[in-house]
PDB file of C-alpha atoms in Angstrom:
ATOM      1  CA  MET A 126     -15.917  40.166 -44.778  1.00 33.00           C
ATOM      2  CA  ALA A 127     -14.491  36.703 -45.349  1.00 34.00           C
ATOM      3  CA  THR A 128     -13.343  36.606 -41.730  1.00 35.00           C
ATOM      4  CA  TYR A 129     -16.845  37.297 -40.462  1.00 32.00           C
ATOM      5  CA  CYS A 130     -18.272  34.504 -42.606  1.00 31.00           C
ATOM      6  CA  ALA A 131     -15.752  32.077 -41.155  1.00 31.00           C
ATOM      7  CA  VAL A 132     -16.698  33.140 -37.638  1.00 34.00           C
ATOM      8  CA  LEU A 133     -20.384  32.511 -38.199  1.00 33.00           C
ATOM      9  CA  PHE A 134     -19.684  29.136 -39.732  1.00 34.00           C
ATOM     10  CA  CYS A 135     -20.115  27.709 -36.232  1.00 39.00           C
ATOM     11  CA  LEU A 136     -23.293  29.595 -35.420  1.00 39.00           C
ATOM     12  CA  ALA A 137     -25.604  28.735 -38.273  1.00 35.00           C
ATOM     13  CA  ILE A 138     -25.713  24.942 -38.332  1.00 34.00           C
ATOM     14  CA  PRO A 139     -28.893  23.993 -40.255  1.00 34.00           C
ATOM     15  CA  TYR A 140     -29.786  20.990 -38.060  1.00 32.00           C
ATOM     16  CA  ALA A 141     -29.377  22.830 -34.763  1.00 37.00           C
ATOM     17  CA  GLU A 142     -32.319  24.178 -32.851  1.00 45.00           C
ATOM     18  CA  ALA A 143     -31.099  26.902 -30.484  1.00 54.00           C
ATOM     19  CA  GLU A 144     -28.038  28.472 -28.905  1.00 64.00           C
ATOM     20  CA  GLU A 145     -27.018  28.290 -25.287  1.00 69.00           C
ATOM     21  CA  VAL A 146     -24.836  31.205 -24.155  1.00 72.00           C
ATOM     22  CA  ILE A 147     -22.684  30.635 -21.072  1.00 72.00           C
ATOM     23  CA  LYS A 148     -21.330  33.369 -18.804  1.00 81.00           C
ATOM     24  CA  PRO A 149     -18.186  31.688 -17.466  1.00 95.00           C
ATOM     25  CA  LYS A 150     -15.929  32.024 -14.444  1.00 97.00           C
ATOM     26  CA  GLY A 151     -12.785  31.372 -16.487  1.00 98.00           C
ATOM     27  CA  VAL A 152     -11.170  30.013 -19.646  1.00 98.00           C
ATOM     28  CA  VAL A 153      -9.384  26.657 -19.896  1.00 98.00           C
ATOM     29  CA  GLU A 154      -7.384  25.923 -23.051  1.00 98.00           C
ATOM     30  CA  LEU A 155      -6.132  22.325 -23.177  1.00 98.00           C
ATOM     31  CA  PHE A 156      -3.262  21.455 -25.515  1.00 98.00           C
ATOM     32  CA  THR A 157      -3.521  17.748 -26.215  1.00 98.00           C
ATOM     33  CA  SER A 158      -2.734  15.052 -28.765  1.00 98.00           C
ATOM     34  CA  GLN A 159      -4.127  11.689 -29.806  1.00 98.00           C
ATOM     35  CA  GLY A 160      -0.521  10.471 -30.059  1.00 97.00           C
ATOM     36  CA  CYS A 161       0.420  11.306 -26.461  1.00 97.00           C
ATOM     37  CA  ARG A 162      -0.007   8.493 -23.939  1.00 96.00           C
ATOM     38  CA  SER A 163      -0.298  11.009 -21.073  1.00 97.00           C
ATOM     39  CA  CYS A 164      -3.191  12.869 -22.693  1.00 98.00           C
ATOM     40  CA  PRO A 165      -6.270  10.593 -22.285  1.00 98.00           C
ATOM     41  CA  PRO A 166      -6.528  11.318 -18.511  1.00 98.00           C
ATOM     42  CA  ALA A 167      -6.394  15.044 -19.304  1.00 98.00           C
ATOM     43  CA  ASP A 168      -9.050  14.635 -21.993  1.00 98.00           C
ATOM     44  CA  ARG A 169     -11.321  12.998 -19.391  1.00 98.00           C
ATOM     45  CA  ALA A 170     -10.639  15.780 -16.878  1.00 98.00           C
ATOM     46  CA  PHE A 171     -11.399  18.289 -19.619  1.00 98.00           C
ATOM     47  CA  GLU A 172     -14.748  16.587 -20.237  1.00 98.00           C
ATOM     48  CA  GLN A 173     -15.575  17.165 -16.567  1.00 98.00           C
ATOM     49  CA  LEU A 174     -14.865  20.874 -17.038  1.00 98.00           C
ATOM     50  CA  VAL A 175     -17.074  21.013 -20.130  1.00 96.00           C
ATOM     51  CA  ARG A 176     -19.919  19.323 -18.271  1.00 95.00           C
ATOM     52  CA  GLN A 177     -19.600  21.785 -15.361  1.00 94.00           C
ATOM     53  CA  GLY A 178     -20.957  24.432 -17.686  1.00 93.00           C
ATOM     54  CA  ASP A 179     -19.242  27.359 -15.949  1.00 95.00           C
ATOM     55  CA  VAL A 180     -15.965  27.648 -17.876  1.00 97.00           C
ATOM     56  CA  VAL A 181     -15.030  28.273 -21.490  1.00 97.00           C
ATOM     57  CA  ALA A 182     -13.284  24.987 -22.306  1.00 98.00           C
ATOM     58  CA  LEU A 183     -11.332  24.746 -25.576  1.00 98.00           C
ATOM     59  CA  ALA A 184      -9.186  21.797 -26.692  1.00 98.00           C
ATOM     60  CA  TYR A 185      -6.355  22.487 -29.137  1.00 98.00           C
ATOM     61  CA  HIS A 186      -4.918  19.356 -30.736  1.00 98.00           C
ATOM     62  CA  VAL A 187      -1.241  19.826 -31.620  1.00 98.00           C
ATOM     63  CA  ASP A 188       0.740  18.091 -34.357  1.00 98.00           C
ATOM     64  CA  TYR A 189       4.264  17.701 -32.965  1.00 98.00           C
ATOM     65  CA  TRP A 190       3.650  14.146 -31.675  1.00 97.00           C
ATOM     66  CA  ASN A 191       2.568  12.883 -35.104  1.00 97.00           C
ATOM     67  CA  TYR A 192       6.038  11.407 -35.674  1.00 96.00           C
ATOM     68  CA  LEU A 193       5.306   8.721 -33.047  1.00 95.00           C
ATOM     69  CA  GLY A 194       3.222   6.807 -35.578  1.00 94.00           C
ATOM     70  CA  TRP A 195      -0.258   8.361 -35.470  1.00 96.00           C
ATOM     71  CA  ALA A 196      -1.237  11.639 -37.111  1.00 97.00           C
ATOM     72  CA  ASP A 197      -3.768  13.326 -34.830  1.00 98.00           C
ATOM     73  CA  THR A 198      -6.956  13.672 -36.874  1.00 97.00           C
ATOM     74  CA  LEU A 199      -7.929  16.904 -35.090  1.00 98.00           C
ATOM     75  CA  ALA A 200      -4.523  18.592 -34.992  1.00 98.00           C
ATOM     76  CA  SER A 201      -3.380  21.676 -36.873  1.00 97.00           C
ATOM     77  CA  SER A 202      -0.167  23.657 -37.158  1.00 98.00           C
ATOM     78  CA  GLU A 203      -2.139  26.740 -36.064  1.00 98.00           C
ATOM     79  CA  ASN A 204      -2.976  25.067 -32.745  1.00 98.00           C
ATOM     80  CA  THR A 205       0.693  24.215 -32.249  1.00 98.00           C
ATOM     81  CA  GLU A 206       1.644  27.795 -33.099  1.00 98.00           C
ATOM     82  CA  ARG A 207      -0.765  29.104 -30.462  1.00 98.00           C
ATOM     83  CA  GLN A 208       0.810  26.882 -27.819  1.00 98.00           C
ATOM     84  CA  TYR A 209       4.312  28.047 -28.738  1.00 98.00           C
ATOM     85  CA  GLY A 210       3.033  31.615 -28.514  1.00 98.00           C
ATOM     86  CA  TYR A 211       1.921  30.970 -24.945  1.00 98.00           C
ATOM     87  CA  ALA A 212       5.325  29.418 -24.182  1.00 98.00           C
ATOM     88  CA  LYS A 213       6.991  32.672 -25.228  1.00 97.00           C
ATOM     89  CA  SER A 214       4.548  34.688 -23.102  1.00 97.00           C
ATOM     90  CA  PHE A 215       5.343  32.466 -20.086  1.00 97.00           C
ATOM     91  CA  GLY A 216       9.088  32.698 -20.681  1.00 96.00           C
ATOM     92  CA  ARG A 217       9.386  28.977 -21.435  1.00 96.00           C
ATOM     93  CA  SER A 218      11.771  27.426 -23.950  1.00 94.00           C
ATOM     94  CA  GLY A 219       9.462  24.573 -24.956  1.00 95.00           C
ATOM     95  CA  VAL A 220       5.966  23.085 -24.852  1.00 98.00           C
ATOM     96  CA  TYR A 221       4.389  19.952 -23.413  1.00 98.00           C
ATOM     97  CA  THR A 222       1.185  17.933 -23.404  1.00 98.00           C
ATOM     98  CA  PRO A 223      -1.220  17.786 -21.763  1.00 98.00           C
ATOM     99  CA  GLN A 224      -0.977  21.470 -20.908  1.00 98.00           C
ATOM    100  CA  ALA A 225      -3.890  23.506 -19.552  1.00 98.00           C
ATOM    101  CA  VAL A 226      -3.626  27.287 -19.951  1.00 98.00           C
ATOM    102  CA  LEU A 227      -5.865  29.245 -17.594  1.00 98.00           C
ATOM    103  CA  ASN A 228      -7.158  32.696 -18.566  1.00 98.00           C
ATOM    104  CA  GLY A 229      -4.052  33.057 -20.748  1.00 98.00           C
ATOM    105  CA  ARG A 230      -2.081  33.756 -17.551  1.00 97.00           C
ATOM    106  CA  ASP A 231      -1.003  30.471 -15.992  1.00 97.00           C
ATOM    107  CA  HIS A 232      -0.471  26.841 -16.961  1.00 98.00           C
ATOM    108  CA  LEU A 233      -0.317  23.384 -15.411  1.00 98.00           C
ATOM    109  CA  LYS A 234      -0.563  19.730 -16.343  1.00 98.00           C
ATOM    110  CA  GLY A 235      -4.167  19.299 -17.452  1.00 98.00           C
ATOM    111  CA  THR A 236      -5.044  16.044 -15.676  1.00 98.00           C
ATOM    112  CA  ASP A 237      -6.623  17.397 -12.473  1.00 98.00           C
ATOM    113  CA  ALA A 238     -10.003  19.118 -12.934  1.00 98.00           C
ATOM    114  CA  ALA A 239     -10.217  19.987  -9.222  1.00 98.00           C
ATOM    115  CA  GLU A 240      -6.857  21.767  -9.287  1.00 98.00           C
ATOM    116  CA  ILE A 241      -7.790  23.619 -12.454  1.00 98.00           C
ATOM    117  CA  ASN A 242     -10.973  24.845 -10.760  1.00 98.00           C
ATOM    118  CA  ARG A 243      -8.999  25.845  -7.676  1.00 98.00           C
ATOM    119  CA  ARG A 244      -6.534  27.859  -9.759  1.00 98.00           C
ATOM    120  CA  ILE A 245      -9.317  29.650 -11.639  1.00 98.00           C
ATOM    121  CA  ASP A 246     -11.109  30.497  -8.392  1.00 97.00           C
ATOM    122  CA  SER A 247      -7.824  31.817  -6.989  1.00 98.00           C
ATOM    123  CA  MET A 248      -7.325  33.990 -10.070  1.00 97.00           C
ATOM    124  CA  ASN A 249     -10.774  35.454  -9.627  1.00 96.00           C
ATOM    125  CA  GLY A 250      -9.907  36.321  -6.031  1.00 96.00           C
ATOM    126  CA  LYS A 251      -6.805  38.163  -7.243  1.00 94.00           C
ATOM    127  CA  GLY A 252      -8.569  40.166  -9.945  1.00 92.00           C
ATOM    128  CA  GLN A 253      -7.077  37.987 -12.701  1.00 94.00           C
ATOM    129  CA  GLY A 254     -10.396  36.628 -13.927  1.00 94.00           C
ATOM    130  CA  LEU A 255     -12.841  37.658 -16.618  1.00 95.00           C
ATOM    131  CA  ILE A 256     -13.303  41.266 -15.614  1.00 94.00           C
ATOM    132  CA  VAL A 257     -14.848  42.613 -18.847  1.00 95.00           C
ATOM    133  CA  PRO A 258     -18.394  41.406 -19.633  1.00 94.00           C
ATOM    134  CA  ILE A 259     -19.101  39.864 -23.017  1.00 95.00           C
ATOM    135  CA  ASP A 260     -22.462  38.827 -24.406  1.00 93.00           C
ATOM    136  CA  ALA A 261     -23.453  37.174 -27.677  1.00 88.00           C
ATOM    137  CA  ARG A 262     -27.039  37.146 -28.869  1.00 84.00           C
ATOM    138  CA  ARG A 263     -28.893  36.278 -32.021  1.00 77.00           C
ATOM    139  CA  THR A 264     -31.838  38.431 -33.104  1.00 79.00           C
ATOM    140  CA  GLY A 265     -33.477  37.609 -36.388  1.00 76.00           C
ATOM    141  CA  ASP A 266     -30.826  37.688 -39.099  1.00 77.00           C
ATOM    142  CA  GLU A 267     -28.167  39.306 -36.916  1.00 78.00           C
ATOM    143  CA  LEU A 268     -25.641  38.102 -34.383  1.00 76.00           C
ATOM    144  CA  THR A 269     -24.376  40.738 -31.973  1.00 89.00           C
ATOM    145  CA  ILE A 270     -21.257  40.423 -29.837  1.00 92.00           C
ATOM    146  CA  SER A 271     -21.385  43.036 -27.069  1.00 95.00           C
ATOM    147  CA  ILE A 272     -18.292  43.882 -25.021  1.00 96.00           C
ATOM    148  CA  GLY A 273     -18.499  46.098 -21.964  1.00 95.00           C
ATOM    149  CA  ALA A 274     -16.239  48.915 -20.818  1.00 92.00           C
ATOM    150  CA  SER A 275     -13.114  48.511 -18.742  1.00 86.00           C
ATOM    151  CA  THR A 276     -13.632  49.226 -15.061  1.00 80.00           C
ATOM    152  CA  VAL A 277     -10.047  48.461 -14.016  1.00 79.00           C
ATOM    153  CA  ALA A 278      -7.132  50.847 -14.390  1.00 69.00           C
ATOM    154  CA  GLY A 279      -4.323  49.698 -16.636  1.00 69.00           C
ATOM    155  CA  ILE A 280      -6.445  47.607 -18.975  1.00 80.00           C
ATOM    156  CA  GLY A 281      -5.485  48.598 -22.503  1.00 79.00           C
ATOM    157  CA  LYS A 282      -6.336  47.283 -25.924  1.00 91.00           C
ATOM    158  CA  ALA A 283      -7.276  43.674 -26.574  1.00 96.00           C
ATOM    159  CA  ASP A 284      -8.179  41.535 -29.561  1.00 96.00           C
ATOM    160  CA  VAL A 285     -11.688  40.189 -30.037  1.00 95.00           C
ATOM    161  CA  VAL A 286     -10.997  36.543 -30.879  1.00 94.00           C
ATOM    162  CA  VAL A 287     -13.574  33.996 -31.985  1.00 88.00           C
ATOM    163  CA  VAL A 288     -12.659  30.333 -31.563  1.00 90.00           C
ATOM    164  CA  TYR A 289     -14.933  27.772 -33.119  1.00 84.00           C
ATOM    165  CA  PHE A 290     -15.037  24.101 -32.274  1.00 92.00           C
ATOM    166  CA  ARG A 291     -16.763  20.748 -32.650  1.00 91.00           C
ATOM    167  CA  GLU A 292     -18.784  19.957 -29.535  1.00 91.00           C
ATOM    168  CA  ASN A 293     -18.089  16.209 -29.293  1.00 93.00           C
ATOM    169  CA  GLN A 294     -16.612  13.386 -31.348  1.00 95.00           C
ATOM    170  CA  THR A 295     -15.070   9.946 -30.857  1.00 97.00           C
ATOM    171  CA  VAL A 296     -11.839   8.897 -32.559  1.00 97.00           C
ATOM    172  CA  GLU A 297     -10.436   5.368 -32.791  1.00 97.00           C
ATOM    173  CA  VAL A 298      -6.646   5.510 -32.656  1.00 97.00           C
ATOM    174  CA  LEU A 299      -5.144   2.842 -34.894  1.00 97.00           C
ATOM    175  CA  LYS A 300      -1.411   3.444 -34.374  1.00 96.00           C
ATOM    176  CA  GLY A 301       1.030   5.031 -31.961  1.00 95.00           C
ATOM    177  CA  GLU A 302       1.086   5.202 -28.176  1.00 95.00           C
ATOM    178  CA  ASN A 303      -2.723   5.011 -27.798  1.00 97.00           C
ATOM    179  CA  THR A 304      -3.284   2.195 -30.290  1.00 96.00           C
ATOM    180  CA  GLY A 305      -6.663   0.495 -29.963  1.00 96.00           C
ATOM    181  CA  GLN A 306      -8.287   3.180 -27.820  1.00 96.00           C
ATOM    182  CA  LYS A 307     -11.526   4.928 -28.730  1.00 97.00           C
ATOM    183  CA  LEU A 308     -11.076   8.416 -27.339  1.00 97.00           C
ATOM    184  CA  ASN A 309     -13.881  10.880 -26.725  1.00 97.00           C
ATOM    185  CA  TYR A 310     -13.031  14.506 -27.472  1.00 98.00           C
ATOM    186  CA  TRP A 311     -14.948  17.618 -26.450  1.00 97.00           C
ATOM    187  CA  HIS A 312     -14.744  21.166 -27.807  1.00 96.00           C
ATOM    188  CA  SER A 313     -11.952  20.401 -30.299  1.00 97.00           C
ATOM    189  CA  VAL A 314     -10.897  23.683 -31.902  1.00 96.00           C
ATOM    190  CA  THR A 315     -11.191  23.878 -35.677  1.00 93.00           C
ATOM    191  CA  ASP A 316     -10.247  27.521 -36.273  1.00 90.00           C
ATOM    192  CA  VAL A 317      -9.397  30.810 -34.567  1.00 92.00           C
ATOM    193  CA  GLN A 318     -10.316  34.218 -36.032  1.00 88.00           C
ATOM    194  CA  THR A 319      -9.600  37.761 -34.840  1.00 91.00           C
ATOM    195  CA  VAL A 320     -12.658  39.894 -35.664  1.00 88.00           C
ATOM    196  CA  GLY A 321     -11.915  43.238 -34.045  1.00 92.00           C
ATOM    197  CA  MET A 322     -10.003  45.371 -31.555  1.00 95.00           C
ATOM    198  CA  TRP A 323     -11.347  46.593 -28.196  1.00 96.00           C
ATOM    199  CA  ASP A 324      -9.919  49.796 -26.713  1.00 94.00           C
ATOM    200  CA  GLY A 325     -11.538  49.791 -23.273  1.00 93.00           C
ATOM    201  CA  LYS A 326     -14.839  51.300 -24.378  1.00 93.00           C
ATOM    202  CA  PRO A 327     -18.137  49.451 -24.994  1.00 95.00           C
ATOM    203  CA  LEU A 328     -18.078  47.714 -28.351  1.00 96.00           C
ATOM    204  CA  ASP A 329     -20.753  45.985 -30.424  1.00 95.00           C
ATOM    205  CA  ILE A 330     -19.853  43.831 -33.409  1.00 93.00           C
ATOM    206  CA  VAL A 331     -22.887  42.991 -35.541  1.00 87.00           C
ATOM    207  CA  LEU A 332     -22.627  40.118 -37.992  1.00 72.00           C
ATOM    208  CA  PRO A 333     -25.117  38.464 -40.343  1.00 66.00           C
ATOM    209  CA  ALA A 334     -26.525  35.353 -38.672  1.00 57.00           C
ATOM    210  CA  LYS A 335     -27.886  33.518 -41.713  1.00 50.00           C
ATOM    211  CA  VAL A 336     -24.741  31.918 -43.046  1.00 38.00           C
ATOM    212  CA  ILE A 337     -24.716  28.425 -44.495  1.00 28.00           C
ATOM    213  CA  GLY A 338     -22.866  26.114 -42.125  1.00 38.00           C
ATOM    214  CA  SER A 339     -21.873  22.462 -41.896  1.00 44.00           C
ATOM    215  CA  ASP A 340     -21.248  19.862 -39.235  1.00 55.00           C
ATOM    216  CA  LYS A 341     -17.578  20.872 -38.976  1.00 66.00           C
ATOM    217  CA  SER A 342     -18.324  23.122 -36.002  1.00 71.00           C
ATOM    218  CA  ASN A 343     -21.335  23.640 -33.778  1.00 76.00           C
ATOM    219  CA  GLY A 344     -20.054  25.974 -31.104  1.00 81.00           C
ATOM    220  CA  CYS A 345     -17.844  29.010 -30.690  1.00 83.00           C
ATOM    221  CA  ALA A 346     -16.255  31.070 -27.970  1.00 91.00           C
ATOM    222  CA  VAL A 347     -15.554  34.794 -27.917  1.00 93.00           C
ATOM    223  CA  LEU A 348     -12.334  35.763 -26.124  1.00 97.00           C
ATOM    224  CA  LEU A 349     -11.143  39.251 -25.250  1.00 97.00           C
ATOM    225  CA  GLN A 350      -7.398  38.647 -25.244  1.00 98.00           C
ATOM    226  CA  ALA A 351      -4.437  40.942 -24.760  1.00 96.00           C
ATOM    227  CA  ALA A 352      -1.118  40.363 -26.512  1.00 94.00           C
ATOM    228  CA  SER A 353       2.402  40.422 -25.096  1.00 92.00           C
ATOM    229  CA  GLN A 354       4.903  43.045 -26.234  1.00 89.00           C
ATOM    230  CA  ASP A 355       6.042  40.745 -29.038  1.00 92.00           C
ATOM    231  CA  GLY A 356       2.498  39.959 -30.146  1.00 93.00           C
ATOM    232  CA  GLN A 357       2.010  36.578 -28.468  1.00 96.00           C
ATOM    233  CA  PRO A 358      -1.309  35.527 -26.833  1.00 97.00           C
ATOM    234  CA  SER A 359      -1.498  36.699 -23.245  1.00 97.00           C
ATOM    235  CA  ARG A 360      -4.105  37.341 -20.561  1.00 96.00           C
ATOM    236  CA  ILE A 361      -7.788  36.792 -21.333  1.00 98.00           C
ATOM    237  CA  ILE A 362      -9.945  39.437 -19.643  1.00 97.00           C
ATOM    238  CA  GLY A 363     -13.377  38.528 -20.974  1.00 97.00           C
ATOM    239  CA  ALA A 364     -15.077  35.530 -22.572  1.00 97.00           C
ATOM    240  CA  THR A 365     -18.307  33.807 -23.401  1.00 94.00           C
ATOM    241  CA  VAL A 366     -19.251  30.670 -25.302  1.00 91.00           C
ATOM    242  CA  MET A 367     -22.196  29.834 -27.542  1.00 82.00           C
ATOM    243  CA  ILE A 368     -23.131  26.223 -28.272  1.00 73.00           C
ATOM    244  CA  LYS A 369     -25.741  25.028 -30.705  1.00 63.00           C
ATOM    245  CA  LYS A 370     -28.203  22.680 -29.024  1.00 56.00           C
ATOM    246  CA  HIS A 371     -29.470  19.917 -31.310  1.00 45.00           C
ATOM    247  CA  LYS A 372     -33.015  18.624 -31.413  1.00 42.00           C
ATOM    248  CA  ILE A 373     -33.504  15.607 -29.158  1.00 36.00           C
TER     249      ILE A 373
END
C-alpha cells in the first residue's frame, strides 16, 4: 500500500490542471551528472527528445562524480545502482556519462539526438520496440494502468515499473568541472517503484488518484521491463508517460 502511495505522489499535484498521456515510440534513459564536463551537451540533446513528445525520456543523475568537487543536487545512489545494473546486462565492466540507454537494450553516448532517434527507429523495425500497449487514465478518484496482452512468442514475465520525475528545473553549479554554469534539466528522476508483475495477459492496476502530493515530482512513466537472469534491468517492451500540465 505504501508503494502505491509513493507512485501516485507524482500524479496528484494540487496546483496542476490536467494530465497529458503520451504513447511513445521508445524509451530513452539518460545517465548524467552535474559534475561531468561532457554532460551539458547531452542534457541539451535530451531536452530536444523531451520536446519531441514521442519518446519516454528519463534522466537519472548519478553520484559517482561527486568527488570532483560538486555534489550533484539531483543525484541518488539508486540511480547509480540502476546504471550499474544495465552495465551487467550489457556485459560491461564499468559505467560512463553521458550514457543513453534505449529501450533497455542498447546504449550510446547521449549527445546526439538524431542518432538516438535513428537507433530507436531501427529497433522498431527489428521488433525491439514497445510491442505491448500500456495506457494510464484517471477517472474520478481512480487511476488505472492498463497493460495489454503479449502478441509475440517468447515474451515472458515483466515488472510493472513506475518512474516519477520533476518535469523541469534549473541548477546553478558552484563548484567542479561545470563551475559557473546554470544548467537546465528535464525529467530528472526522483524515484523508481515496482508496482506489479505482468505475465503476458491483460492486466489492470487500479490505484487511488486522490493522494496529497508536492512539487517534488509532476510526471511519471510506466515501464514494462524484463529482468536479466541475475535480476538486472533489461529490455523494455512497453511504456507510457503521464505529465501534469500546469495552469498557464
